Coordinates of C-alpha atoms in Angstrom, one line a residue:
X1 CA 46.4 -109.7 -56.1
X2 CA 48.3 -109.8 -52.8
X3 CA 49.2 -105.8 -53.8
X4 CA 45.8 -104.8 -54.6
X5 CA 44.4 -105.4 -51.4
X6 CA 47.6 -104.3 -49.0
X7 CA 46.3 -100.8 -51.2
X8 CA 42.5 -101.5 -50.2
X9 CA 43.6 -101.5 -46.6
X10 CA 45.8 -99.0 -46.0
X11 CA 42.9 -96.9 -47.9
X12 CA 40.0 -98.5 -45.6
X13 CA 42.5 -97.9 -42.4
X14 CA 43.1 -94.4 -44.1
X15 CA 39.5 -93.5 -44.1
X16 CA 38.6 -94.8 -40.7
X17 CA 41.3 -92.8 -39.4
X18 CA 40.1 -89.3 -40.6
X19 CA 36.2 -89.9 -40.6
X20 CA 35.4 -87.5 -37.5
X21 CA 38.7 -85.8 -37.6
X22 CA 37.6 -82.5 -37.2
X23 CA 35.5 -83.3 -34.3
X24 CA 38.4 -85.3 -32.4
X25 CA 40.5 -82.5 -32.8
X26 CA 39.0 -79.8 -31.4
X27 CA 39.5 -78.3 -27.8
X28 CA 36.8 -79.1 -26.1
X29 CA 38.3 -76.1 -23.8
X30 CA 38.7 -73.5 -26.8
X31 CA 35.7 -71.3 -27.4
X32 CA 34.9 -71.5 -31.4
X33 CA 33.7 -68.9 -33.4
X34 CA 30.9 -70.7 -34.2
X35 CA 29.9 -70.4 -30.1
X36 CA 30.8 -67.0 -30.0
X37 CA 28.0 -66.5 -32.5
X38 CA 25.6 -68.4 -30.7
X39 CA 26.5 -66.3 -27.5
X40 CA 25.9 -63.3 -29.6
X41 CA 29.6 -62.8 -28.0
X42 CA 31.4 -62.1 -31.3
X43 CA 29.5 -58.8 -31.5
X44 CA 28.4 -57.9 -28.0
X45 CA 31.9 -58.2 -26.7
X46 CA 32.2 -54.7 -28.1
X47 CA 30.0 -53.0 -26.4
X48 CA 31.2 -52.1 -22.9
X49 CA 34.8 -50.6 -24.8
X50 CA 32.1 -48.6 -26.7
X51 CA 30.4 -47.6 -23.8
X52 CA 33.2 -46.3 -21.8
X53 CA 34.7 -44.4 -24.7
X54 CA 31.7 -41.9 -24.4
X55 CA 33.3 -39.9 -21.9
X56 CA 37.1 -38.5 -21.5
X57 CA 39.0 -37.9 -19.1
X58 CA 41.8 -35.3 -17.6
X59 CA 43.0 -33.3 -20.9
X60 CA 39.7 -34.4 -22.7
X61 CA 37.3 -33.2 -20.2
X62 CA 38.2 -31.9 -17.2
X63 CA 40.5 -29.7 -18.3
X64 CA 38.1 -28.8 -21.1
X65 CA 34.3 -29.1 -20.6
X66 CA 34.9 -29.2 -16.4
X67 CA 36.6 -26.3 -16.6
X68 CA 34.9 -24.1 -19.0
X69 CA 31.3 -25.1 -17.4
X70 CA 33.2 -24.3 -13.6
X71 CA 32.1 -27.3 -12.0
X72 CA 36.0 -28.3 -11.0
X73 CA 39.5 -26.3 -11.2
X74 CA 43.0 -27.8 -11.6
X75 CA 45.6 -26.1 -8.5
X76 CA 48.2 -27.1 -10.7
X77 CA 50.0 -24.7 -13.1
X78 CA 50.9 -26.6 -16.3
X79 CA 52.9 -25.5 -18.7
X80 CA 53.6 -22.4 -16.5
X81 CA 50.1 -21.5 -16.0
X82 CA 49.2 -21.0 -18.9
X83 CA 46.8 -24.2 -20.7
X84 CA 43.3 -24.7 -21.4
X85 CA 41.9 -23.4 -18.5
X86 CA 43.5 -20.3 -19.5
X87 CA 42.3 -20.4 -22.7
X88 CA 45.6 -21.2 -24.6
X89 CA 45.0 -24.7 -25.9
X90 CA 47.3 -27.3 -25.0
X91 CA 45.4 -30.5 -24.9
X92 CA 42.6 -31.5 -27.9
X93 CA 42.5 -35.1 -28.0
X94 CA 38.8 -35.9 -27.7
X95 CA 38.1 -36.2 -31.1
X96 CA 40.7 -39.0 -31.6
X97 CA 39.1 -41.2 -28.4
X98 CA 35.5 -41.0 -30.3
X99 CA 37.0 -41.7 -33.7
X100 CA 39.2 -44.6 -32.6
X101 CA 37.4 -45.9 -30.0
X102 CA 33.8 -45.4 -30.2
X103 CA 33.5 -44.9 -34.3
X104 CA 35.7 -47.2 -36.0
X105 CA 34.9 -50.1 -33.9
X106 CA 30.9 -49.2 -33.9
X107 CA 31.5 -49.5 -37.8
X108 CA 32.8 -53.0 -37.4
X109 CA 30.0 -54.0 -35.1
X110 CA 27.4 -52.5 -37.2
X111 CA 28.4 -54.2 -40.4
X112 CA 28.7 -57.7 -38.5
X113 CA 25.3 -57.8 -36.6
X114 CA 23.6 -56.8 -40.4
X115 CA 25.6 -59.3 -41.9
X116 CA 23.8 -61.9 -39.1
X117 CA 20.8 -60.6 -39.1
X118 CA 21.0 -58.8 -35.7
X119 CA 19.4 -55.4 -36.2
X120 CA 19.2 -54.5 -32.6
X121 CA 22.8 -54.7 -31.5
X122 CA 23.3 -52.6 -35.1
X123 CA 21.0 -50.2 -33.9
X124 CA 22.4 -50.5 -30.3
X125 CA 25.7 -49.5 -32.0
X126 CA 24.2 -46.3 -33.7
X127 CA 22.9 -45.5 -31.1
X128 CA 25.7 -45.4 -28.4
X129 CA 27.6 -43.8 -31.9
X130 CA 25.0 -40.8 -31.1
X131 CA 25.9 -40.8 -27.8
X132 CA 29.5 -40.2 -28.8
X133 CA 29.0 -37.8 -31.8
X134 CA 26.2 -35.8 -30.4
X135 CA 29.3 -34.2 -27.4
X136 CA 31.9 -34.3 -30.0
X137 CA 30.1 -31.6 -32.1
X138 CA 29.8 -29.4 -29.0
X139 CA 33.7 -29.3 -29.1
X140 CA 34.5 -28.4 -32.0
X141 CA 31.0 -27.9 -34.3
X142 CA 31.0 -29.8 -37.7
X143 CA 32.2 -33.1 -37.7
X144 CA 32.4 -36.4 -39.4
X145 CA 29.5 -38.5 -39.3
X146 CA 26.9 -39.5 -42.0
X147 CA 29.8 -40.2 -44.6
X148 CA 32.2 -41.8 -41.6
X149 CA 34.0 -44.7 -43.0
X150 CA 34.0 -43.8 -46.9
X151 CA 36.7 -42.4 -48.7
X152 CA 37.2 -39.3 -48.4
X153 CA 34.7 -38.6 -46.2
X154 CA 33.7 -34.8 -46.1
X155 CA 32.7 -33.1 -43.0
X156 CA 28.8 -32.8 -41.8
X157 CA 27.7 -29.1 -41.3
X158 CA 26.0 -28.3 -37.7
X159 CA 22.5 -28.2 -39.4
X160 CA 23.3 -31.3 -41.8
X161 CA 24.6 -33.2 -38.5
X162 CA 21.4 -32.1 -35.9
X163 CA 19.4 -33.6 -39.4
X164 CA 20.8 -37.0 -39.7
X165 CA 21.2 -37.4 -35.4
X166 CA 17.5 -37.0 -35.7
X167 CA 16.5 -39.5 -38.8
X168 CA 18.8 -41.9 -37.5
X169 CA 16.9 -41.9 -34.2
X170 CA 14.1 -42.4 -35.7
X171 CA 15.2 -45.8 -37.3
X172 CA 17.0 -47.3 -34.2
X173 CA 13.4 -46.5 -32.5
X174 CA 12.0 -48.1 -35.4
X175 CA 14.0 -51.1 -34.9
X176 CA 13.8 -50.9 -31.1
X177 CA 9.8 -50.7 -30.7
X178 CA 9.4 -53.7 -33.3
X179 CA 11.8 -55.6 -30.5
X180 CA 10.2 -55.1 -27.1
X181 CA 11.6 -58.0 -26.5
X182 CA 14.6 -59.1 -27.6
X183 CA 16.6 -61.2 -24.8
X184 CA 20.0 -61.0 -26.4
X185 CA 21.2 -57.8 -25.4
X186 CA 20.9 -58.3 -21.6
X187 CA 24.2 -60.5 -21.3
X188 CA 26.4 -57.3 -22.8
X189 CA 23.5 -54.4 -21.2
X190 CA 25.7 -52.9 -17.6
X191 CA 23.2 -50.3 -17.8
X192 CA 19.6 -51.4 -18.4
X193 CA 20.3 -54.9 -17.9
X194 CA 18.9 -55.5 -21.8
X195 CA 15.6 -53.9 -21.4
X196 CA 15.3 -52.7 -24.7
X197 CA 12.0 -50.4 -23.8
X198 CA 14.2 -48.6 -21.2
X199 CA 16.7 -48.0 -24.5
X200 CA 13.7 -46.6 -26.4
X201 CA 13.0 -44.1 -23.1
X202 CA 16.7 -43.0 -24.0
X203 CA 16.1 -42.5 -27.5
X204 CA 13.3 -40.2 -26.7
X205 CA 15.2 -38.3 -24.0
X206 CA 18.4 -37.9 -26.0
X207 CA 16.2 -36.4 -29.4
X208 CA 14.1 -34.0 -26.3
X209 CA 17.9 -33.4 -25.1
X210 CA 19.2 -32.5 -28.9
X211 CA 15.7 -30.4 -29.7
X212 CA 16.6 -28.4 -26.6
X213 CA 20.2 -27.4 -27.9
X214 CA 18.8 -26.3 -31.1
X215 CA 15.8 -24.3 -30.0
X216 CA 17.2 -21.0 -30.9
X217 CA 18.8 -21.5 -34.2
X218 CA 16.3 -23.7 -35.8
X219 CA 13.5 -23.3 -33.7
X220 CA 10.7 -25.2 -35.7
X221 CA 12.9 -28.0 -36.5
X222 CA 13.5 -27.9 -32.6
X223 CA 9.9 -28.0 -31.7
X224 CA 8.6 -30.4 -34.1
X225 CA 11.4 -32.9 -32.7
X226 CA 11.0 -32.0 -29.1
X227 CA 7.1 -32.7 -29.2
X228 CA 7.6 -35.7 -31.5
X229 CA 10.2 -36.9 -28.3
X230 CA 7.5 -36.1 -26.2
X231 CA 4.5 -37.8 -27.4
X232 CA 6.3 -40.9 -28.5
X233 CA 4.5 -43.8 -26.3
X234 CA 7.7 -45.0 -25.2
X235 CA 8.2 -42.4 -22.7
X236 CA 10.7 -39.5 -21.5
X237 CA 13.3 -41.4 -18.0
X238 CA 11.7 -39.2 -15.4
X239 CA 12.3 -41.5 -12.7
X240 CA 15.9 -41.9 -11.1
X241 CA 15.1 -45.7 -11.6
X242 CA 15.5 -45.2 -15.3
X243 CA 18.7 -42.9 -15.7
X244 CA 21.0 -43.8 -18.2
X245 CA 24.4 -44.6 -16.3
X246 CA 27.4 -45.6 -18.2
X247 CA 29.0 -48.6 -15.9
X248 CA 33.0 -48.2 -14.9
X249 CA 33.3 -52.0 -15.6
X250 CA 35.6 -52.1 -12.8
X251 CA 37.6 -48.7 -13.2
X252 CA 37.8 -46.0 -10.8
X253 CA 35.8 -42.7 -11.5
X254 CA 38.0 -40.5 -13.7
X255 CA 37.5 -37.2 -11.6
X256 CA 38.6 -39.7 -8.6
X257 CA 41.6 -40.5 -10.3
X258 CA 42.5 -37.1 -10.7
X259 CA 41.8 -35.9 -7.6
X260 CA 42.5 -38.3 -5.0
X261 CA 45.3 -39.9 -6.5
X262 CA 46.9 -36.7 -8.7
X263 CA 46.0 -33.9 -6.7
X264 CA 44.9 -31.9 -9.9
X265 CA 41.4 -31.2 -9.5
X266 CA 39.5 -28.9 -6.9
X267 CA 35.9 -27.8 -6.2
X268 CA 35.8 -24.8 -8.4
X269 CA 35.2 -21.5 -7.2
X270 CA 31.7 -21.2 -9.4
X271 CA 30.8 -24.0 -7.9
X272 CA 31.5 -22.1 -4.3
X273 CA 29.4 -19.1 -5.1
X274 CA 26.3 -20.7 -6.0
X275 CA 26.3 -23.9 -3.6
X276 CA 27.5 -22.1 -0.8
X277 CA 25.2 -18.5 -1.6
X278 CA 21.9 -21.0 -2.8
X279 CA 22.7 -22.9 1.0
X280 CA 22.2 -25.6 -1.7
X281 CA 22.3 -29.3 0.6
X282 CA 23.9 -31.2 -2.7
X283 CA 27.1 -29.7 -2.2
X284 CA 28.1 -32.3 0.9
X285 CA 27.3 -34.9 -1.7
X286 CA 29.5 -32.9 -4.1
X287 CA 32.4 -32.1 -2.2
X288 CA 34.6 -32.3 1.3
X289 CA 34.5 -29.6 4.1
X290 CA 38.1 -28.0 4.4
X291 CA 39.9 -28.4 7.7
X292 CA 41.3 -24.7 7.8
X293 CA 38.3 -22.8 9.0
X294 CA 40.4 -19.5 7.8
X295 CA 39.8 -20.4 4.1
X296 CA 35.8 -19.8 4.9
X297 CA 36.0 -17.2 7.1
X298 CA 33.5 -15.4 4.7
X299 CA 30.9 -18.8 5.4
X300 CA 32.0 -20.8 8.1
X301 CA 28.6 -22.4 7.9
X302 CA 29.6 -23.6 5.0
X303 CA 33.3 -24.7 5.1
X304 CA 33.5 -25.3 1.2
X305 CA 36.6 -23.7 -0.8
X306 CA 36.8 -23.8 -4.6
X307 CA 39.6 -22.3 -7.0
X308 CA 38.3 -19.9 -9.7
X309 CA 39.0 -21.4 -12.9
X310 CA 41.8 -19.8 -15.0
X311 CA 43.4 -18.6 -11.9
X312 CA 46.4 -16.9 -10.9
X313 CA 48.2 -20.3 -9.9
X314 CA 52.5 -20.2 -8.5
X315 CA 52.3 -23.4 -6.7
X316 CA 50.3 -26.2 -6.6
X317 CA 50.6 -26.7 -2.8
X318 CA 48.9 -23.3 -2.6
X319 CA 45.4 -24.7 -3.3
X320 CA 45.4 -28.3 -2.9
X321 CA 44.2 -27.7 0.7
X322 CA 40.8 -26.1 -0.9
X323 CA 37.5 -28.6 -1.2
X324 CA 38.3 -31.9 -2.9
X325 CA 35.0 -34.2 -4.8
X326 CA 33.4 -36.1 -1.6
X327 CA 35.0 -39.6 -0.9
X328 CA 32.0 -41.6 -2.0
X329 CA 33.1 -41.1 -5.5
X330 CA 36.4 -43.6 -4.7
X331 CA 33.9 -46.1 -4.9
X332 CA 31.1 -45.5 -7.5
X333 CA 30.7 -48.0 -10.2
X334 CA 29.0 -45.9 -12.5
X335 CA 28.5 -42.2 -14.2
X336 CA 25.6 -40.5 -15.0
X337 CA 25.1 -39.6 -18.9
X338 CA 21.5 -38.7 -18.6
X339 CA 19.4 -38.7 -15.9
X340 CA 15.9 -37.5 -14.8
X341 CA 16.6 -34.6 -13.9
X342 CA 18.0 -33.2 -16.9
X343 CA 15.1 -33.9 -18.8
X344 CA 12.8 -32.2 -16.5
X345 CA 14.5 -29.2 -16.8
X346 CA 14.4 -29.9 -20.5
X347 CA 10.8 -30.0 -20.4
X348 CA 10.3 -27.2 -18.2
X349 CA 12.4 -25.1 -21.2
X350 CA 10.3 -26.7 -23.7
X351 CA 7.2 -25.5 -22.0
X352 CA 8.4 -21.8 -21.8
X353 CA 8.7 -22.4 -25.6
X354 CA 5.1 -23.6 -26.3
X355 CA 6.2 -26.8 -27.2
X356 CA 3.0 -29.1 -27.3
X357 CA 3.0 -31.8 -24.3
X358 CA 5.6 -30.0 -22.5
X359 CA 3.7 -29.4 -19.6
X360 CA 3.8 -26.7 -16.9
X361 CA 7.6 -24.9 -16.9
X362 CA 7.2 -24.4 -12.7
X363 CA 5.8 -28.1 -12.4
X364 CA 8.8 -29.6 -14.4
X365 CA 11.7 -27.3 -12.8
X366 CA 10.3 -28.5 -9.1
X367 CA 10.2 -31.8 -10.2
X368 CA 13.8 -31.6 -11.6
X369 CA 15.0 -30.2 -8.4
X370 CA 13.3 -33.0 -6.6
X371 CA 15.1 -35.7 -8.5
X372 CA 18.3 -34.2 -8.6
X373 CA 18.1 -34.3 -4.7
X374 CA 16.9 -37.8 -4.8
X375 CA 19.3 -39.0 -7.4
X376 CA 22.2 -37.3 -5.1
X377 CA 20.8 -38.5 -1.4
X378 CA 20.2 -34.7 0.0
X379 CA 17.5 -33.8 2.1
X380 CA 15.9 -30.1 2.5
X381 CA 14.1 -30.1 -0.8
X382 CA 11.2 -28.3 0.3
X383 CA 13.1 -25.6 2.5
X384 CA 15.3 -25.3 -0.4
X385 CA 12.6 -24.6 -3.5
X386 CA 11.0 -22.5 -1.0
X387 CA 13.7 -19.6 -0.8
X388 CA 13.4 -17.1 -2.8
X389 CA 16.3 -14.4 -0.9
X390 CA 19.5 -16.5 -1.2
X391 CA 21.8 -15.7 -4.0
X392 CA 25.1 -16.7 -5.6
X393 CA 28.2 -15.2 -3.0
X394 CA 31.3 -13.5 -3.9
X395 CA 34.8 -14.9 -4.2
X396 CA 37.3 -14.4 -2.1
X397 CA 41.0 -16.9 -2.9
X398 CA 42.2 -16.5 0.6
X399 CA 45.9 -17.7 -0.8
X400 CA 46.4 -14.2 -1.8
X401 CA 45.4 -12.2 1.2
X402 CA 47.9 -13.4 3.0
X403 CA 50.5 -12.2 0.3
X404 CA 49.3 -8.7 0.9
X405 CA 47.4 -8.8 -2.7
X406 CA 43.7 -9.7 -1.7
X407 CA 42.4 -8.9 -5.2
X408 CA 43.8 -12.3 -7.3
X409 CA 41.4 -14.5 -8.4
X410 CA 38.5 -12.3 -6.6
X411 CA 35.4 -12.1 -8.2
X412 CA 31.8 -10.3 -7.4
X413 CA 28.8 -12.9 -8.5
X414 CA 27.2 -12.2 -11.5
X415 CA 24.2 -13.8 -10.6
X416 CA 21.3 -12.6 -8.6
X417 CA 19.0 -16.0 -9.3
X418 CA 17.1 -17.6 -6.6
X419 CA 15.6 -21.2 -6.3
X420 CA 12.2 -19.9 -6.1
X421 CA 10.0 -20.4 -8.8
X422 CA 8.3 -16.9 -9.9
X423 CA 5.3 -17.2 -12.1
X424 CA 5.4 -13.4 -12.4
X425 CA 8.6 -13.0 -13.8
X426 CA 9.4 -12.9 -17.3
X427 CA 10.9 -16.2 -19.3
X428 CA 14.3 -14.8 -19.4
X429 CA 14.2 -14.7 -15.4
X430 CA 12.5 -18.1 -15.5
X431 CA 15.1 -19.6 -18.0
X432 CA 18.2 -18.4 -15.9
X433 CA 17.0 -20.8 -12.9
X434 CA 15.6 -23.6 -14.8
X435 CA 19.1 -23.3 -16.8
X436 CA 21.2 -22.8 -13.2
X437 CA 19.2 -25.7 -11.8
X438 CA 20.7 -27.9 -14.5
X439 CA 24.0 -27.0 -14.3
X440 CA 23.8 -27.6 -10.6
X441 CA 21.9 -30.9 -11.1
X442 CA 24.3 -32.1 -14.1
X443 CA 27.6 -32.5 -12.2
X444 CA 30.0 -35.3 -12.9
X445 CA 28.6 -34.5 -16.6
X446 CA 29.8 -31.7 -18.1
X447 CA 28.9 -31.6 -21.6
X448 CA 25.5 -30.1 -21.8
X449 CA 26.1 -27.8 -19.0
X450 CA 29.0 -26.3 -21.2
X451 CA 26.9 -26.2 -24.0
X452 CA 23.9 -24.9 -22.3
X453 CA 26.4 -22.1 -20.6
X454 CA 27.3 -21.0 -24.8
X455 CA 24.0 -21.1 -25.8
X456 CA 21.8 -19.5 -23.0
X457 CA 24.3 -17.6 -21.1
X458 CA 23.1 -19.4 -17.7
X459 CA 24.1 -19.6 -15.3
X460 CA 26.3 -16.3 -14.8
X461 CA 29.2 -18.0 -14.0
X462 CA 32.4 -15.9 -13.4
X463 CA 35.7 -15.0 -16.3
X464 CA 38.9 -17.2 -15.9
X465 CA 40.8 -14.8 -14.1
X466 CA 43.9 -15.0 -16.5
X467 CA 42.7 -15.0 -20.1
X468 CA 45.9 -16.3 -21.8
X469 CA 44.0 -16.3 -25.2
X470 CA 45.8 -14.8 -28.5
X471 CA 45.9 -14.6 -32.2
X472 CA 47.5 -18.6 -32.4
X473 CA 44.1 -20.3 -31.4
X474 CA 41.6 -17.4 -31.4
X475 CA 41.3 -14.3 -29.0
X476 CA 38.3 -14.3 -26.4
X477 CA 37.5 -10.6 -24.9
X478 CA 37.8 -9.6 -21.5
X479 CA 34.0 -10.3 -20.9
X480 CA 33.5 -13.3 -22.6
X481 CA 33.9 -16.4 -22.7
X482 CA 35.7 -19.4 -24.8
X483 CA 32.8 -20.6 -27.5
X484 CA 34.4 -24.2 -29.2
X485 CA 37.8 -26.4 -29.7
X486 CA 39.9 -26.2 -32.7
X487 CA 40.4 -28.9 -34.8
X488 CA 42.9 -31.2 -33.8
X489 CA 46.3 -30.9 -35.2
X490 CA 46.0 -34.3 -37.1
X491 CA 43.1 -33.4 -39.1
X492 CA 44.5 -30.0 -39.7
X493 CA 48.4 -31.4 -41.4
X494 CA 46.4 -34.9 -42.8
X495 CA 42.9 -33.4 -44.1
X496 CA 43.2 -29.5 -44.7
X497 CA 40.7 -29.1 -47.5
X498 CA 38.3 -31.5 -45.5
X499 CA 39.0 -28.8 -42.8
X500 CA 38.5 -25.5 -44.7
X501 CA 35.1 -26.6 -46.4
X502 CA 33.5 -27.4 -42.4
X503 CA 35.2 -23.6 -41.3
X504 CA 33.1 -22.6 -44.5
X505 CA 29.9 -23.5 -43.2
X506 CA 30.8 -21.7 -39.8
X507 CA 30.5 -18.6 -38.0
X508 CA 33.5 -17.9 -38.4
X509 CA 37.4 -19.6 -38.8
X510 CA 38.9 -22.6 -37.2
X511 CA 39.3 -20.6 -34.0
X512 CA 38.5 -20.7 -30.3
X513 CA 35.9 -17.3 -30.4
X514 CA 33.9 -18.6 -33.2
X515 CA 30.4 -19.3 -32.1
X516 CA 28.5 -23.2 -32.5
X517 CA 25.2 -23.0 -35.0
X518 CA 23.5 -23.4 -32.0
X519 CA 25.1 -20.8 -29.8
X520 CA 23.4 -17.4 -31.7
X521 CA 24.5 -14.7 -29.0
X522 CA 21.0 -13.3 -29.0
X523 CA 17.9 -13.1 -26.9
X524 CA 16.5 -16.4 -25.6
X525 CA 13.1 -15.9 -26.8

């Protein structure tokens, strides 16, 4: 008897000891995964990485798209002078950032907030997955997107890719107008602080953006999108106060990095002849005034020096003494991926197209100007639309005059545009200064000018001086200009038949000279 109860009480002391144990053991300091979902943390916690992996930075844009649109210029000769900007490719490794960093873990996120019932951040994800795929196509063309995550997952032609960017806007706005809103996305939202109608004005302005790029090659698949864009009730951001700006989170500004602390970028020498030629009052907010007054002898009113991009370079001390980006970008805390600006000008295309709600082309290119000089802080917009004489100046690399060779790195403009609106001339005229207006407006962000440069010719921007191009990666004539990226070497070795059947539904081969869907090589209208 005496042994049948010691057993009862070590069992009733046994039970009394564990009842509640898992809430006595846990740190009340420890954040559970259970809170993590409450927070919505265990899914929005991705979303700045995803963010900032949008953009590149030295060898995946600024010594690709920078360079190629001429908005900046390395002084630097690597690998002997002879690189990208020479058109002898060296550095590829943009695809890899989107696939790592922006794809895979999108995939994760997207799967989770399905999973938990959270169709905004999964169509947040697809979204910023958009954001990500829609520039890595203008590098290299087809790429991997609709079947992205599946075994053996084949390649998305151009036309298949331009189809799926567009249905699969058209379910995140789905998802986004049903969820006006939704409070939970403004603890993880650095850029429209969770205002998910602001996210629905990007959706709009990214399809207008995508309709534009298209308008040649499939131009009633173009115009069906670009009016759909523009009638949605949503809206188009054309107000500065609505710009889409991808937060640093605390980073310094890429093109900072490489020139203030590197000493490898420079105010390009396109950028020279139009700012300087256009007396354009953006390019103090662009750049810094050289101290040498005999590098500008040719425009001392304007004591701004670029390098022309695939230059003649022996030393890098040569140059680095020519115009460097303008110190306020040490300290900005964000980068523009599509502002106001840029879709005025958009619209102002669209209306030379007949698009439907476009508007009136002069209407939207003034306004585009205007908020390009707003979103930049210049004054002189009126003065400025107003001249119709100034045009793009000649280049002159002062280095070399003083070596008793005086032609290096010259060049004479190829552009006669003006600011001036004309409503006499033709849409080809009109084009070339909506397009140069862009490209202008659009610094910091070189993607679209790049690919609006392939596909419209505008603006007339100036041949790398050394064209190091040959049969290895593709061989770009003397009077033109480098059309795409190559695959990268990894997909090449790892995934060749994957590779061949995208070439197949291409131009032309795996080469630098082979021309984007969108980039036809013909007439503009």
């Amino acid at each position: 008897m005496k042994k049948i109860l010691f057993i009862f009480l070590v069992g009733l002391l046994a039970n009394a000891c564990t009842d509640g144990f898992e809430e006595a053991n846990i740190n009340p300091y420890e954040i559970s995964s259970e809170s993590l979902k409450q927070d919505n943390n265990d899914i929005g916690s991705y979303f700045p990485s995803l963010l900032s992996n949008i953009f590149g930075h030295q060898i995946e844009e600024n010594l690709i798209a920078e360079s190629f649109c001429d908005y900046m210029a390395t002084p630097t000769p690597f690998v002997s002078g002879v690189n990208n900007t020479t058109y002898y490719i060296t550095w590829n490794t943009y695809w890899n950032r989107i696939y790592n960093n922006l794809m895979s873990p999108s995939g994760q996120v997207i799967r989770k907030a399905l999973d938990d019932d959270k169709e905004v951040f999964a169509a947040w994800a697809k979204l910023i997955r958009i954001l990500g795929m829609s520039r890595l196509t203008t590098y290299h063309g087809p790429v991997i997107y609709t079947e992205y995550g599946q075994a053996n997952a084949g390649y998305d032609s151009e036309a298949d890719l331009y189809d799926a960017f567009f249905s699969d806007l058209d379910d995140i706005q789905a998802v986004f107008s049903a969820n006006e809103d939704y409070p939970a996305l403004k603890a993880f939202d650095a850029s429209y602080d969770g205002s998910v109608a602001k996210w629905e004005m990007l959706v709009n302005s990214m399809r207008l953006k995508l309709a534009i790029r298209i308008s040649e090659v499939a131009p009633e698949l173009a115009k069906a999108e670009g009016e759909k864009a523009i009638a949605d009730p949503a809206g188009l951001i054309l107000s500065n106060t609505d710009n889409f700006e991808i937060s640093l989170y605390g980073s310094d500004l890429y093109l900072a990095i490489i020139c203030f602390q590197w000493n490898d970028t420079r105010m390009s020498a396109g950028m020279e002849s139009f700012l300087v030629g256009l007396k354009d009052p953006r390019i103090d907010k662009y750049f810094q005034r050289v101290n040498n007054s005999s590098l500008v002898a040719d425009h001392p009113d304007y004591p701004y020096k670029g390098i022309r991009n695939g230059a003649e370079l022996v030393a890098k001390g040569d140059h680095t003494s020519y115009s460097l980006i303008a110190e306020s970008f040490a300290t900005v805390t964000e980068r523009p991926y599509l502002a106001a600006a840029e879709v005025y000008f958009d619209l102002a295309e669209a209306a030379l197209r007949g698009w439907d709600g476009a508007g009136d082309a002069a209407a939207n290119y003034e306004a585009g100007v205007r908020a390009s000089f707003e979103q930049w802080g210049a004054g002189g917009v009126d003065a400025y639309l107003a001249d119709a004489t100034s045009t793009p100046i000649d280049y002159n690399d002062v280095v070399y005059d003083n070596r008793g060779d005086g032609s290096i790195n010259d060049f004479i403009s190829r552009s006669t545009v003006t600011v001036a609106w004309d409503e006499a001339a033709n849409n080809e005229v009109k084009l070339e200064k909506i397009i140069t207006q862009k490209w202008i407006a659009g610094f910091t962000n070189p993607n679209e000018p790049w690919a609006d440069f392939r596909r419209t010719g505008y603006p007339k921007l100036p041949h790398v001086y050394q064209n190091s191009s040959n049969g290895d990666w593709g061989v770009i004539p003397a009077d033109d200009w480098i059309r795409r990226m190559p695959f990268v070497d990894g997909e090449r070795q790892s995934n060749p038949e994957g590779v061949a059947a995208a070439v197949a539904t291409m131009k032309g081969g795996d080469l630098i000279s082979t021309r984007l869907w969108w980039d036809t090589g013909g007439s503009n209208f």
